[in-house]
Coordinates of C-alpha atoms and ligand atoms in Angstrom, one line a residue:
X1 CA -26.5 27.5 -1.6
X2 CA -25.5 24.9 -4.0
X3 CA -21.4 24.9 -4.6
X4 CA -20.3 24.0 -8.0
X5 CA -17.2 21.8 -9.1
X6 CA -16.3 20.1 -12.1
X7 CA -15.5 16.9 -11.0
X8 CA -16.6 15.7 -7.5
X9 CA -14.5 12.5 -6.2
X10 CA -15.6 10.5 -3.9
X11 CA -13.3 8.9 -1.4
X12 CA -9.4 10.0 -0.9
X13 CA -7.3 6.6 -0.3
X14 CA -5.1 5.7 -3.2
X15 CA -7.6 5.9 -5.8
X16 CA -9.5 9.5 -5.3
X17 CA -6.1 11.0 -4.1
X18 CA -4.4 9.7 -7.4
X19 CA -7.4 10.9 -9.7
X20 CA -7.6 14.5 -7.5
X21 CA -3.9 14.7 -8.2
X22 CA -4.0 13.9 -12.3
X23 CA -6.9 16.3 -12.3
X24 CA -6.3 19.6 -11.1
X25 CA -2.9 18.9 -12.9
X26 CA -4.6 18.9 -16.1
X27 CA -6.6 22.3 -14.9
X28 CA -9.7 20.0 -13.9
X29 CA -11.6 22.1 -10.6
X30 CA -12.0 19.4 -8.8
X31 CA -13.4 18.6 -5.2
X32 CA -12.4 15.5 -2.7
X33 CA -14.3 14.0 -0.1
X34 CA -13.2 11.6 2.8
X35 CA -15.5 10.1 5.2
X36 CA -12.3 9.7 7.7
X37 CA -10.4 12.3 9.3
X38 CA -7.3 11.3 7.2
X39 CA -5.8 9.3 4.9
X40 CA -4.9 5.3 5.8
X41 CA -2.7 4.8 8.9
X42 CA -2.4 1.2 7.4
X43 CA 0.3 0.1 4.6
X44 CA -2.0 -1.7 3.3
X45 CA -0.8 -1.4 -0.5
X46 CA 2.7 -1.4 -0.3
X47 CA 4.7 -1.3 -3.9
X48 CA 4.4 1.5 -6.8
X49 CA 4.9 -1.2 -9.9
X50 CA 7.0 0.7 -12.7
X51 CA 3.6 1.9 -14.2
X52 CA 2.5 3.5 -11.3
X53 CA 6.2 4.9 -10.7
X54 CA 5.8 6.4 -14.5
X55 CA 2.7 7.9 -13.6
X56 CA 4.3 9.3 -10.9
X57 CA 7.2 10.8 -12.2
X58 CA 4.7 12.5 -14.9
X59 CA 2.9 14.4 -12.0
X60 CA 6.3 15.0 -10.0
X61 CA 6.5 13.1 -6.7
X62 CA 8.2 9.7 -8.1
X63 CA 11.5 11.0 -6.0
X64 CA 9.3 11.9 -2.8
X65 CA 7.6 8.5 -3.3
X66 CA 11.2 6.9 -3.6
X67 CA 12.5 9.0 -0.8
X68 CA 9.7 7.0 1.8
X69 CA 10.5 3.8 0.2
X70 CA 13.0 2.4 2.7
X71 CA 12.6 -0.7 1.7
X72 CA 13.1 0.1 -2.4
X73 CA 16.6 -0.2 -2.8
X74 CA 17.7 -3.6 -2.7
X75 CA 14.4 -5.3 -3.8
X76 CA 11.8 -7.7 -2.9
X77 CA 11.9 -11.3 -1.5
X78 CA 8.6 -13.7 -1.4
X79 CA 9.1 -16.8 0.7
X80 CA 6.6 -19.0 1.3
X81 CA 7.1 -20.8 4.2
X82 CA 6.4 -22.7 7.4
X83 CA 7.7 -20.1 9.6
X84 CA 10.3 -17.3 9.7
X85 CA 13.1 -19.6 10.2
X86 CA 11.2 -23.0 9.4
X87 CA 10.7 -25.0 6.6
X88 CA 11.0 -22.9 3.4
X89 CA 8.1 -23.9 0.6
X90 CA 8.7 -22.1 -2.3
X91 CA 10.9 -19.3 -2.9
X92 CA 8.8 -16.9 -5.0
X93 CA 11.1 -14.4 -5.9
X94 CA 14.6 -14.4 -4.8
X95 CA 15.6 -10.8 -4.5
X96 CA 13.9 -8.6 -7.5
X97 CA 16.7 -8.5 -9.9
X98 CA 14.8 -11.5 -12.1
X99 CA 13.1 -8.6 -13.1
X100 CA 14.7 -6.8 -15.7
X101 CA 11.9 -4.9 -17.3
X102 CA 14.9 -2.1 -18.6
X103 CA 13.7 -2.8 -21.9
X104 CA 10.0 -0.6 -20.7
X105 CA 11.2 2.0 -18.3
X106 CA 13.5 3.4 -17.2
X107 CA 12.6 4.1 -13.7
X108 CA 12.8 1.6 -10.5
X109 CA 9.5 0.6 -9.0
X110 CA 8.8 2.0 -5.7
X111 CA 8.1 -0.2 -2.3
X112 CA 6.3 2.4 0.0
X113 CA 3.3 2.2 1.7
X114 CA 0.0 3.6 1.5
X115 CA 0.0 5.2 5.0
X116 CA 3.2 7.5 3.1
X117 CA 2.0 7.8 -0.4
X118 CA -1.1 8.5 0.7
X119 CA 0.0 12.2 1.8
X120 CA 2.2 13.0 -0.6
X121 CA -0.5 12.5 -3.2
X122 CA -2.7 15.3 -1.2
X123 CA -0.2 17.7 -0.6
X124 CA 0.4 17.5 -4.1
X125 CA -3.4 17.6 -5.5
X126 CA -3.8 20.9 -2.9
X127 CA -0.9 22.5 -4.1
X128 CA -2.1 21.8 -8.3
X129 CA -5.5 22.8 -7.2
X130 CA -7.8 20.4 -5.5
X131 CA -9.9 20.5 -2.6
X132 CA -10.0 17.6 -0.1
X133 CA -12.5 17.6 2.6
X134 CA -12.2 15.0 5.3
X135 CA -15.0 13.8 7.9
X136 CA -17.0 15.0 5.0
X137 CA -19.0 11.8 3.5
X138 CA -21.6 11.6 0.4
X139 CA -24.8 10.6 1.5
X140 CA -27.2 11.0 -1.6
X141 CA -26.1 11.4 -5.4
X142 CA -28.6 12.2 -8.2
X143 CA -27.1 12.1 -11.8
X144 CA -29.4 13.7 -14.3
X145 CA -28.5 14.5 -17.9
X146 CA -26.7 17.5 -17.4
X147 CA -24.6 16.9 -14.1
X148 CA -24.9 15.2 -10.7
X149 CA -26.3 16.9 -7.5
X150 CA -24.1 15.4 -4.5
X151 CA -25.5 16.0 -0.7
X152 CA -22.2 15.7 1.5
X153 CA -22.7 16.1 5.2
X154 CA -20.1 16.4 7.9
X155 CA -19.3 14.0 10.1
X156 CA -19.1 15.8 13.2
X157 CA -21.1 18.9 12.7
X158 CA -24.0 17.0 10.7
X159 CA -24.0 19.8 8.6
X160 CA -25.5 19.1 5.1
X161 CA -24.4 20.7 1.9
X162 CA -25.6 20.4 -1.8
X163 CA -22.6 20.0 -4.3
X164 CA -23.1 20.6 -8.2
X165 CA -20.7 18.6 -10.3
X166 CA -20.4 17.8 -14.0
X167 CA -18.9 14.5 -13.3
X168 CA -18.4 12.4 -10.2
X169 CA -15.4 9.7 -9.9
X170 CA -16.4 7.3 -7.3
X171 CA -13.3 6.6 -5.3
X172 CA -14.9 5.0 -2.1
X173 CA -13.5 1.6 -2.0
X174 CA -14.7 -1.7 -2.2
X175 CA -18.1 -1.5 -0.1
X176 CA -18.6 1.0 -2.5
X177 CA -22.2 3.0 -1.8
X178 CA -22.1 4.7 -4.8
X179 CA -21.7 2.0 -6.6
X180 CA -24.8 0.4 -4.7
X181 CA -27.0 3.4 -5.0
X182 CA -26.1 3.2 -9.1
X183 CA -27.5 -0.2 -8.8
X184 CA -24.6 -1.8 -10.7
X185 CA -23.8 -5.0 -9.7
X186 CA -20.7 -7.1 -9.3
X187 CA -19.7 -10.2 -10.3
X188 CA -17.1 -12.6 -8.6
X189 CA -16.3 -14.6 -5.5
X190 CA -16.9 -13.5 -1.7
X191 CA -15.3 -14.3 1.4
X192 CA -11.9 -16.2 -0.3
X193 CA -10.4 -15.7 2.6
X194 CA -10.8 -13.5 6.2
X195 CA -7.8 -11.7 7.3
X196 CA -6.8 -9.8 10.3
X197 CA -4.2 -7.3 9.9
X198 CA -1.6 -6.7 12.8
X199 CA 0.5 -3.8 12.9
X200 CA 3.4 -4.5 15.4
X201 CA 7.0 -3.1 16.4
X202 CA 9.4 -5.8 17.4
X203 CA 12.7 -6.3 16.6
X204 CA 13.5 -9.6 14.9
X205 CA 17.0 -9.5 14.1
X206 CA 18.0 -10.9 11.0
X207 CA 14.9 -13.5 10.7
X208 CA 13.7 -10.9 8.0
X209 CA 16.2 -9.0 5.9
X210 CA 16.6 -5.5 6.3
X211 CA 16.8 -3.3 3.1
X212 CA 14.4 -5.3 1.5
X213 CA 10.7 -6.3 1.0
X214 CA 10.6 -9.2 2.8
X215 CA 7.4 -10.6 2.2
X216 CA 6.1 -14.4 3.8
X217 CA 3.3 -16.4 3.4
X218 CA 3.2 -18.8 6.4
X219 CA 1.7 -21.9 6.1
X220 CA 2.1 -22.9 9.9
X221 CA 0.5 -26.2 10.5
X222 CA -1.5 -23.6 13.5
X223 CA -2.1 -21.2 11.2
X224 CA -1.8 -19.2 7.4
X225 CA -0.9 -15.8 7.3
X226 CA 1.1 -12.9 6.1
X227 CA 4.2 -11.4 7.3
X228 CA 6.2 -8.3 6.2
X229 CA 8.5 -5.9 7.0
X230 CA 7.3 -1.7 6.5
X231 CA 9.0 1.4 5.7
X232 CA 8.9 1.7 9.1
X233 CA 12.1 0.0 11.3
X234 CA 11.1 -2.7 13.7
X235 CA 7.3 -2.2 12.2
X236 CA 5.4 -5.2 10.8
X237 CA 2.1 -6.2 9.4
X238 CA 1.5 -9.7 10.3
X239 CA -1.9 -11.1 8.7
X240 CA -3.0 -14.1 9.7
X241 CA -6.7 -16.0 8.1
X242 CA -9.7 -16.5 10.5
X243 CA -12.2 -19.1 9.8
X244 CA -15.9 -17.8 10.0
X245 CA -17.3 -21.0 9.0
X246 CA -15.7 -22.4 12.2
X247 CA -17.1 -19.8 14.3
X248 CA -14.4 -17.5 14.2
X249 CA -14.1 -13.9 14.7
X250 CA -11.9 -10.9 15.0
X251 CA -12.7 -10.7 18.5
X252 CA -11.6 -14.1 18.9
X253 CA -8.1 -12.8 18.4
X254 CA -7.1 -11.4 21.9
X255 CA -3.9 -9.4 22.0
X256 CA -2.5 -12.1 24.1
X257 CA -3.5 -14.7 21.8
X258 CA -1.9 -12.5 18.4
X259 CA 1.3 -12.3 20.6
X260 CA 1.6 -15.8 21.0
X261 CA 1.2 -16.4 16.9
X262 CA 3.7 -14.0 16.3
X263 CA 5.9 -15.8 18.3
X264 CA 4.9 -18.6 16.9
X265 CA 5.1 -17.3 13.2
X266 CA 8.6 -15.7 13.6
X267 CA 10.0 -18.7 16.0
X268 CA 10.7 -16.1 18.4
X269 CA 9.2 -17.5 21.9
X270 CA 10.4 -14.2 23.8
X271 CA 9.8 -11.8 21.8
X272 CA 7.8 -8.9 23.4
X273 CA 6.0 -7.6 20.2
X274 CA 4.0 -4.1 20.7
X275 CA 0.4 -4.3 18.8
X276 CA 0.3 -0.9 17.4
X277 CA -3.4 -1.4 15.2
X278 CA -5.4 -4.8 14.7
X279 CA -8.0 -4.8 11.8
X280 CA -10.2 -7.1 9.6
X281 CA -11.3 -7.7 6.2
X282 CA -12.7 -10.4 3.9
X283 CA -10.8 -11.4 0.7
X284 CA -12.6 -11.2 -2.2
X285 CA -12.4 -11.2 -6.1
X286 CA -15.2 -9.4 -7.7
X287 CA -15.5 -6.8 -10.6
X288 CA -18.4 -4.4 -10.9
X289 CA -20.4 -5.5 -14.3
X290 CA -20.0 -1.7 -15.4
X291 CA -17.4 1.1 -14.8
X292 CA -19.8 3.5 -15.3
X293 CA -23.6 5.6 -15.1
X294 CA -24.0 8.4 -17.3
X295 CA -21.5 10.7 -15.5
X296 CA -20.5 8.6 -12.9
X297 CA -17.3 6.3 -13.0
X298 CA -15.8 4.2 -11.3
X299 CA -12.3 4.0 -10.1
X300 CA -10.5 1.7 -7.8
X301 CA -11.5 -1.0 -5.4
X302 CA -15.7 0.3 -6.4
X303 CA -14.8 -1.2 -9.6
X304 CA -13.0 -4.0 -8.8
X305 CA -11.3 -6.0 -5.3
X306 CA -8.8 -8.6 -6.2
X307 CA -7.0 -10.4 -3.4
X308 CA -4.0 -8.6 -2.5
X309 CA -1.7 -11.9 -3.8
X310 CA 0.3 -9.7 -6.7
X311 CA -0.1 -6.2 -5.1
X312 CA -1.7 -5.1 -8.0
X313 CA -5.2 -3.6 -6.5
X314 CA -3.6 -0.2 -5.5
X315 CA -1.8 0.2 -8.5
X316 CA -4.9 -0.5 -10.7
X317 CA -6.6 1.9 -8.9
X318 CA -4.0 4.6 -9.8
X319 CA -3.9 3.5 -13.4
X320 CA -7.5 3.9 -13.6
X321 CA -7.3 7.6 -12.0
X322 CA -4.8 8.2 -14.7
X323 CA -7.3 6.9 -17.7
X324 CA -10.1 8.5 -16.6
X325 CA -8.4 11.9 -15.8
X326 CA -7.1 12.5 -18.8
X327 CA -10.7 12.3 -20.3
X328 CA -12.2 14.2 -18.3
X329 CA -10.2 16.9 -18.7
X330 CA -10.4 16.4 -22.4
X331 CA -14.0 16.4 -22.4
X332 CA -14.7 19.1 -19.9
X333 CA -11.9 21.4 -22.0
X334 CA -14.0 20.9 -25.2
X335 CA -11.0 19.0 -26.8
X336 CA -13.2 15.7 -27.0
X337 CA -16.7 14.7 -27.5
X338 CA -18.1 12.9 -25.1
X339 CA -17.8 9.4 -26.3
X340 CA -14.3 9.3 -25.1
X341 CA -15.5 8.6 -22.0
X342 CA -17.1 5.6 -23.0
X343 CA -13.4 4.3 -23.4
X344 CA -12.1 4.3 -20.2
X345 CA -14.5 0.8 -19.3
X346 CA -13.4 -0.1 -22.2
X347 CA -9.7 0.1 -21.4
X348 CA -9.5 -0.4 -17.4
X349 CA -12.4 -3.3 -16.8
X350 CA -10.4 -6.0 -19.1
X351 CA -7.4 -5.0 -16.7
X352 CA -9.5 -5.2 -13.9
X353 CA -10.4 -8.7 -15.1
X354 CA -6.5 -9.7 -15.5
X355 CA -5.8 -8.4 -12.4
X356 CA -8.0 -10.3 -10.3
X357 CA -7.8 -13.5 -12.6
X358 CA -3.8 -13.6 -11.9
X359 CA -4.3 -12.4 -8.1
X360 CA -6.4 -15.6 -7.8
X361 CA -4.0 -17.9 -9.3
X362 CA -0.9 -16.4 -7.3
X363 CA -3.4 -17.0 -3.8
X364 CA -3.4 -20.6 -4.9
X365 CA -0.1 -21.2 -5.2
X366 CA 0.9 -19.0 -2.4
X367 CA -1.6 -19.0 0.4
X368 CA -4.5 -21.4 -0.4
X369 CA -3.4 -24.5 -1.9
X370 CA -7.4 -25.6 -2.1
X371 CA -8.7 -22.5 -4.3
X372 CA -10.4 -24.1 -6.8
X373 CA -9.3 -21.7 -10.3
X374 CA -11.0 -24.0 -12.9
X375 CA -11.6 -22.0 -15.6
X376 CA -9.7 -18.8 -14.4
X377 CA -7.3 -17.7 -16.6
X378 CA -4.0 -15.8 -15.8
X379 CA -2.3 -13.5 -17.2
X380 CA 0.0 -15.1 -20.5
X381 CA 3.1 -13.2 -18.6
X382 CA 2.6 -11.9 -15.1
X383 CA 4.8 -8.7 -15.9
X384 CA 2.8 -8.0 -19.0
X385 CA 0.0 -7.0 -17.2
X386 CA 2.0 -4.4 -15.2
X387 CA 3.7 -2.9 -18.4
X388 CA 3.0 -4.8 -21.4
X389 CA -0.6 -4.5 -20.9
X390 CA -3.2 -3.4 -24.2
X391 CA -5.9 -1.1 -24.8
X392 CA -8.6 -1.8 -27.0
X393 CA -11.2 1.2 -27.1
X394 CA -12.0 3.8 -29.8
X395 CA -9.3 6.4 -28.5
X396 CA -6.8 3.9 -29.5
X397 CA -6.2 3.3 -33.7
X398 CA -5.2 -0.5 -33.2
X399 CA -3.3 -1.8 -36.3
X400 CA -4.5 -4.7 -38.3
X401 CA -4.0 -7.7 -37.8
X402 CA -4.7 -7.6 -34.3
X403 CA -3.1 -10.9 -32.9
X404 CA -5.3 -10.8 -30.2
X405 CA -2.8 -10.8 -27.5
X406 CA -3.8 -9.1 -23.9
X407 CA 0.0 -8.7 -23.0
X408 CA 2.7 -7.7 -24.6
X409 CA 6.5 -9.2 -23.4
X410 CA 7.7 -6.3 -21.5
X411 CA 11.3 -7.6 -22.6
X412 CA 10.7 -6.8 -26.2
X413 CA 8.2 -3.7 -26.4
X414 CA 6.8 -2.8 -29.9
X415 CA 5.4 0.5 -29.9
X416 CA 2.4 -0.5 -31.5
X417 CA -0.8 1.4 -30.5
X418 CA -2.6 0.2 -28.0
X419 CA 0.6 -0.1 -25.7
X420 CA 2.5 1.9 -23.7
X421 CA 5.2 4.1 -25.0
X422 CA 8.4 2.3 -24.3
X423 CA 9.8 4.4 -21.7
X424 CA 13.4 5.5 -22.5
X425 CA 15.7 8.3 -21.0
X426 CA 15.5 9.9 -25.0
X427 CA 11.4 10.1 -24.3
X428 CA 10.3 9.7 -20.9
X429 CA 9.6 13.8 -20.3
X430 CA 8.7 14.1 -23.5
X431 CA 5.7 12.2 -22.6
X432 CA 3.0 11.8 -19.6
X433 CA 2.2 15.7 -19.6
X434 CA -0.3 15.9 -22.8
X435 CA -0.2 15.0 -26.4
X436 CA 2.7 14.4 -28.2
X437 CA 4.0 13.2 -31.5
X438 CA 7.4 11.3 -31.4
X439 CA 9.1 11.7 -35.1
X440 CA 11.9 9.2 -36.0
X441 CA 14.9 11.5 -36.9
X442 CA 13.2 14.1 -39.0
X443 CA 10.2 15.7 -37.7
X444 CA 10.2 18.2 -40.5
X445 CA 7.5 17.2 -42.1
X446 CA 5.1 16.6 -39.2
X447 CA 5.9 20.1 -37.2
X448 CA 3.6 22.2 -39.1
X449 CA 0.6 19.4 -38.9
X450 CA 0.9 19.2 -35.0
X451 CA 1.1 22.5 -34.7
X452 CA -2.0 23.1 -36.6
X453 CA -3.2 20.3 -33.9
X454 CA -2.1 22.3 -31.3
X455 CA 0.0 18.9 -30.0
X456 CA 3.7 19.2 -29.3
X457 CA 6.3 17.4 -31.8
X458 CA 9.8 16.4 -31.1
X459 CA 12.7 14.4 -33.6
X460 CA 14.2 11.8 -31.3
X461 CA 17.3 11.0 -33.1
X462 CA 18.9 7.5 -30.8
X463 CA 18.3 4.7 -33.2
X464 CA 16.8 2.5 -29.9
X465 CA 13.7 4.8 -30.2
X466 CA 13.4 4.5 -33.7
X467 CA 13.5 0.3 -34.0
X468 CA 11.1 0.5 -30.0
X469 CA 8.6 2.6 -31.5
X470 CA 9.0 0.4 -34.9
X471 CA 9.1 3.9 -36.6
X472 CA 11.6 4.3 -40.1
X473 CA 12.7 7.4 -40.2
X474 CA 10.5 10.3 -41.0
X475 CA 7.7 8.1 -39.1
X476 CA 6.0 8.8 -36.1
X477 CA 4.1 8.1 -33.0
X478 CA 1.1 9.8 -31.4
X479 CA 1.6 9.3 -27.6
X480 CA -1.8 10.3 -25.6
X481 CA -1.3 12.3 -22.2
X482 CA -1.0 9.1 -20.2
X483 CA 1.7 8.1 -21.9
X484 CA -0.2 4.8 -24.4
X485 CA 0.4 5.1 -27.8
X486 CA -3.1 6.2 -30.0
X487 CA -1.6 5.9 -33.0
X488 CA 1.6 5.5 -35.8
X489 CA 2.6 5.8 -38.7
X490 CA 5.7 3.7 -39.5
X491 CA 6.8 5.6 -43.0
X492 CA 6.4 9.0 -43.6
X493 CA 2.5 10.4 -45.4
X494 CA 2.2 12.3 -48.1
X495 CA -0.1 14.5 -46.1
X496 CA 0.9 14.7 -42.6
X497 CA -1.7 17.1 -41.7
X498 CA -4.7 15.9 -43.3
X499 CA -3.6 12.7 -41.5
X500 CA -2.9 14.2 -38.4
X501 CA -6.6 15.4 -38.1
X502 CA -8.1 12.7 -39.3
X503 CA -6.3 10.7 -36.3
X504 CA -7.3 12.8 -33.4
X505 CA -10.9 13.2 -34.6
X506 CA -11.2 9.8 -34.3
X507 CA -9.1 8.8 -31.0
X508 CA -10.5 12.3 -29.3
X509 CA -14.0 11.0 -30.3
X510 CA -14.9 14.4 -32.0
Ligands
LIG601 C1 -3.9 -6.0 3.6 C2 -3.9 -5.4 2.3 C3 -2.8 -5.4 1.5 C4 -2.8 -4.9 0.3 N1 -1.6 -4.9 -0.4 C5 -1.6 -4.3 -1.7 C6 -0.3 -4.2 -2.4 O1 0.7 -4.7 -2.0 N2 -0.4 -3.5 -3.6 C7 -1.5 -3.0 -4.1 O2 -1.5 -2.5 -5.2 N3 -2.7 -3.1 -3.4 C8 -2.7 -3.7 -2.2 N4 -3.9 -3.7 -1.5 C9 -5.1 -3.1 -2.1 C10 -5.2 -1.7 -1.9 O3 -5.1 -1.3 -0.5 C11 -6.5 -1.2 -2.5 O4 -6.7 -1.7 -3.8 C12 -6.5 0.3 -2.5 O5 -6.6 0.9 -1.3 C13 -7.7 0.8 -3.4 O6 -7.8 2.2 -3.3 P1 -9.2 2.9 -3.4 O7 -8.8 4.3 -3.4 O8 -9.9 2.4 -4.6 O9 -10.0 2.4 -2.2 P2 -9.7 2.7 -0.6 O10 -8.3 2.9 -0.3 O11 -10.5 1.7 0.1 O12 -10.4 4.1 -0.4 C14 -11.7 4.4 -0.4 C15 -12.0 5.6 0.5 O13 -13.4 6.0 0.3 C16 -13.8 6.5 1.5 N5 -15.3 6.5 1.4 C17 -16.1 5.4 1.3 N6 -17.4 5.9 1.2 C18 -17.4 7.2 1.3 C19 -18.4 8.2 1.3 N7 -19.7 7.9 1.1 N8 -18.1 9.5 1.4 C20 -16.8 9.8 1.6 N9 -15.8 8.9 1.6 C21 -16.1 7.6 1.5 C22 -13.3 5.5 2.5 O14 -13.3 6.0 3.8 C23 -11.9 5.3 2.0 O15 -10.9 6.1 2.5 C24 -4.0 -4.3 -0.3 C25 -5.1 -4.3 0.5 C26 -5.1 -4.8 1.7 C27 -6.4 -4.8 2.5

């Protein structure tokens, strides 16, 4: 019998948990499925930026997320150096606090891991909804016009089952197989770098600093690798490069022969460390040429790796669950045609492209002194990208002229559509949830027209949201669910309603 489900996604790390979670929170029936028998046991992407965090807080678990994030509180240090206690290179960032982004949230960013975020992002999709199968995997997929016939098969039984969905989100990583079968390609550089990854528990005093994300890049005249502390006490990840081209391998890597680099790499020549996990993976920077087929989209690492110099790979993959989500739901509820889903590779791949393009540059300068970036341009202002970024797309009315800019400075927000909402405690729950209209002191004149709408509309009255949102008063803002503003009008209309409608036909594609 063939089981039918809105919206099937495919893979349940960061980015098909995040999209299962924004989904069945917008009433989506949606159905997960995970090859593995859980979610990641590695940290792997450790940091919620203040975008993610916002997300977050819209679908309620920003203080659960907080709560694992041991390591939140007192902020972030980047070191590049020799060693632990050797020779320090270049001190990236000193301790967090040059980044004042209080002008765009209000909310801290969040440093936990994957192997904890991970779960709280299922518990919460099962409890709005969704259902997550593990050891289940996708092993065929054939979109027609109508839908998308799935064949899942479980991993320990073998038992095959035929899924029915309108729309499949393909969340499976960056070996992508759905991607593959779709034949879209990708474009970008292999094997930057190979990395193992090396879970260990030691104590090592004070050569990292507790309370903190203390984060190295080693450039040990042995060796480059990684080094940083977890949420976990006395629990590291130390991830040194291996050189294929000189005939290297993981296997290469004895537990003996890790021990003695971590010795090496934290100038402790006694320490006993325990190996808890050892993996491998290649470094790469490539972007799929499309985000989508038909009714198929990609989300995540399918559409896109970027080295992991920025931490800005998970976090893209929950920013595209959050795009994409919302448009579904739209669509699928009737609210939208079906062109608005042409907008979300329209918004996400140029981020995508930012993402990787600034994660390159920050691998030169921190890891790989050699990469050759010719050509490869960065983002204007690294913080932009995570809050100051734009969308172009038809479900955004962009206002002329358009100074072509793909970051905004996050220290001096505008409000202009396009954007994000500048997040203030006067607006922050206002937002994130679904529509809204945002009316500069008086919204007299715009109630009746968003209720005709069927969009909620609130005055804010503090004179910050007014000159953010570069509203007068009697202006306002249309704010789409994820919280990016579609549209404003900086004076009052003469025909708020007419206006009104005229606005969402054309952002809702209808
Ligand atoms: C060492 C390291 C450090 C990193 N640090 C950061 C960081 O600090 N910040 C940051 O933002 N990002 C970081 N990243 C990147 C981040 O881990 C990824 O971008 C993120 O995991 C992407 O999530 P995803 O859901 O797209 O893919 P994944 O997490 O790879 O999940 C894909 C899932 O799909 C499943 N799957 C695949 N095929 C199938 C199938 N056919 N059927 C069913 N299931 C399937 C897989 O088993 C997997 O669980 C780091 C990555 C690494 C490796």
């Amino acid at each position: 019998m063939t089981e039918r489900v809105q919206v099937l996604v495919v893979g349940a790390g960061l980015g098909g948990l995040s999209a299962s979670l924004f989904l069945a929170q917008a009433g989506v029936d949606v159905l997960t499925v995970e090859r593995h028998a859980g979610t990641s046991v590695h940290s792997r992407a450790a940091g919620q930026n203040w975008r993610t965090m916002e997300l977050f807080h819209w679908a309620g678990i920003d203080r659960e997320v907080l709560a694992v994030s041991q390591r939140a509180s007192q902020g972030l240090r980047i070191t590049v150096a020799t060693s632990l206690a050797g020779r320090v290179l270049h001190r990236i960032i000193e301790d967090g606090s040059e980044f004042d982004v209080s002008a765009s949230t209000t909310l801290p960013a969040g440093m936990a891991g994957q192997d904890v975020v991970e779960p709280i992002l299922l518990a919460h999709a099962e409890k709005a909804g969704a259902r997550v199968r593990f050891r289940t995997e996708l092993v065929e997929l054939a979109p027609d016009g109508d839908g998308v016939t799935a064949t899942l098969r479980h991993r320990d039984s073998g038992e095959e089952t035929v899924v029915r969905a309108d729309y499949v989100v393909a969340a499976d990583g960056g070996r992508s197989g759905v991607r593959a079968r779709l034949g879209i390609g990708t474009t970008g550089m292999d094997a930057l770098s190979h990395c193992l990854g090396v879970v260990f528990d030691a104590d090592l005093g004070d050569r990292v600093q507790a309370g903190v994300t203390d984060l190295f890049y080693l450039q040990h005249p042995e060796f480059t690798a990684g080094l940083v502390n977890t949420d976990t006490p006395d629990r590291y990840v130390f991830a040194p490069d291996y050189f294929p081209e000189k005939g290297e391998s993981p296997a290469d890597f004895t537990p003996e022969r890790l021990v003695a680099m971590i010795r090496t790499a934290t100038d402790l020549p006694d320490l006993e460390p325990e190996i808890v996990w050892t993996g491998s993976w290649e470094v790469a920077a490539r972007l799929a040429d499309r985000f989508r087929d038909g009714r198929v989209f990609l989300v995540g690492d399918a559409a896109k790796v970027t080295p992991p110099t920025g931490g800005m790979g998970g976090n893209t993959a929950v920013g595209d669950a959050a795009d994409i989500a919302w448009k579904l739901a739209a669509v699928l509820r009737g609210e939208a045609g079906p062109a608005l889903l042409d907008t979300y590779e329209a918004e996400r791949r140029p981020i995508a492209r930012m993402v990787i393009d600034t994660s390159l540059h920050n691998m030169k300068q921190r890891m790989h002194p050699g990469l050759d970036v010719s050509g490869i341009t960065p983002a204007e202002d690294p913080l932009g990208i995570l809050l100051g970024f734009r969308y172009r797309s038809t479900a955004v009315l962009s206002e002329e002229p358009d100074d072509g800019a793909r970051v905004e400075d996050v220290h001096a927000p505008t409000g202009r559509p396009g954007f994000r909402a500048p997040g203030l405690e006067s607006t922050l729950d206002l937002l994130g949830r679904s529509w809204v209209l945002l009316c500069a002191g008086d919204a007299a004149a715009w109630t009746p027209a968003a209720a005709a709408a069927g969009i909620d509309c609130h005055a804010v009255e503090d004179a910050v949201f007014a000159s953010r949102y570069g509203l007068s008063r009697g202006g306002a803002s249309l704010v789409r669910p994820d919280g990016i503003v579609a549209w404003r009008a900086p004076e009052p209309v003469e025909d708020p309603g007419a206006e009104l409608q005229r606005v969402l036909d054309a952002v809702l594609s209808r």
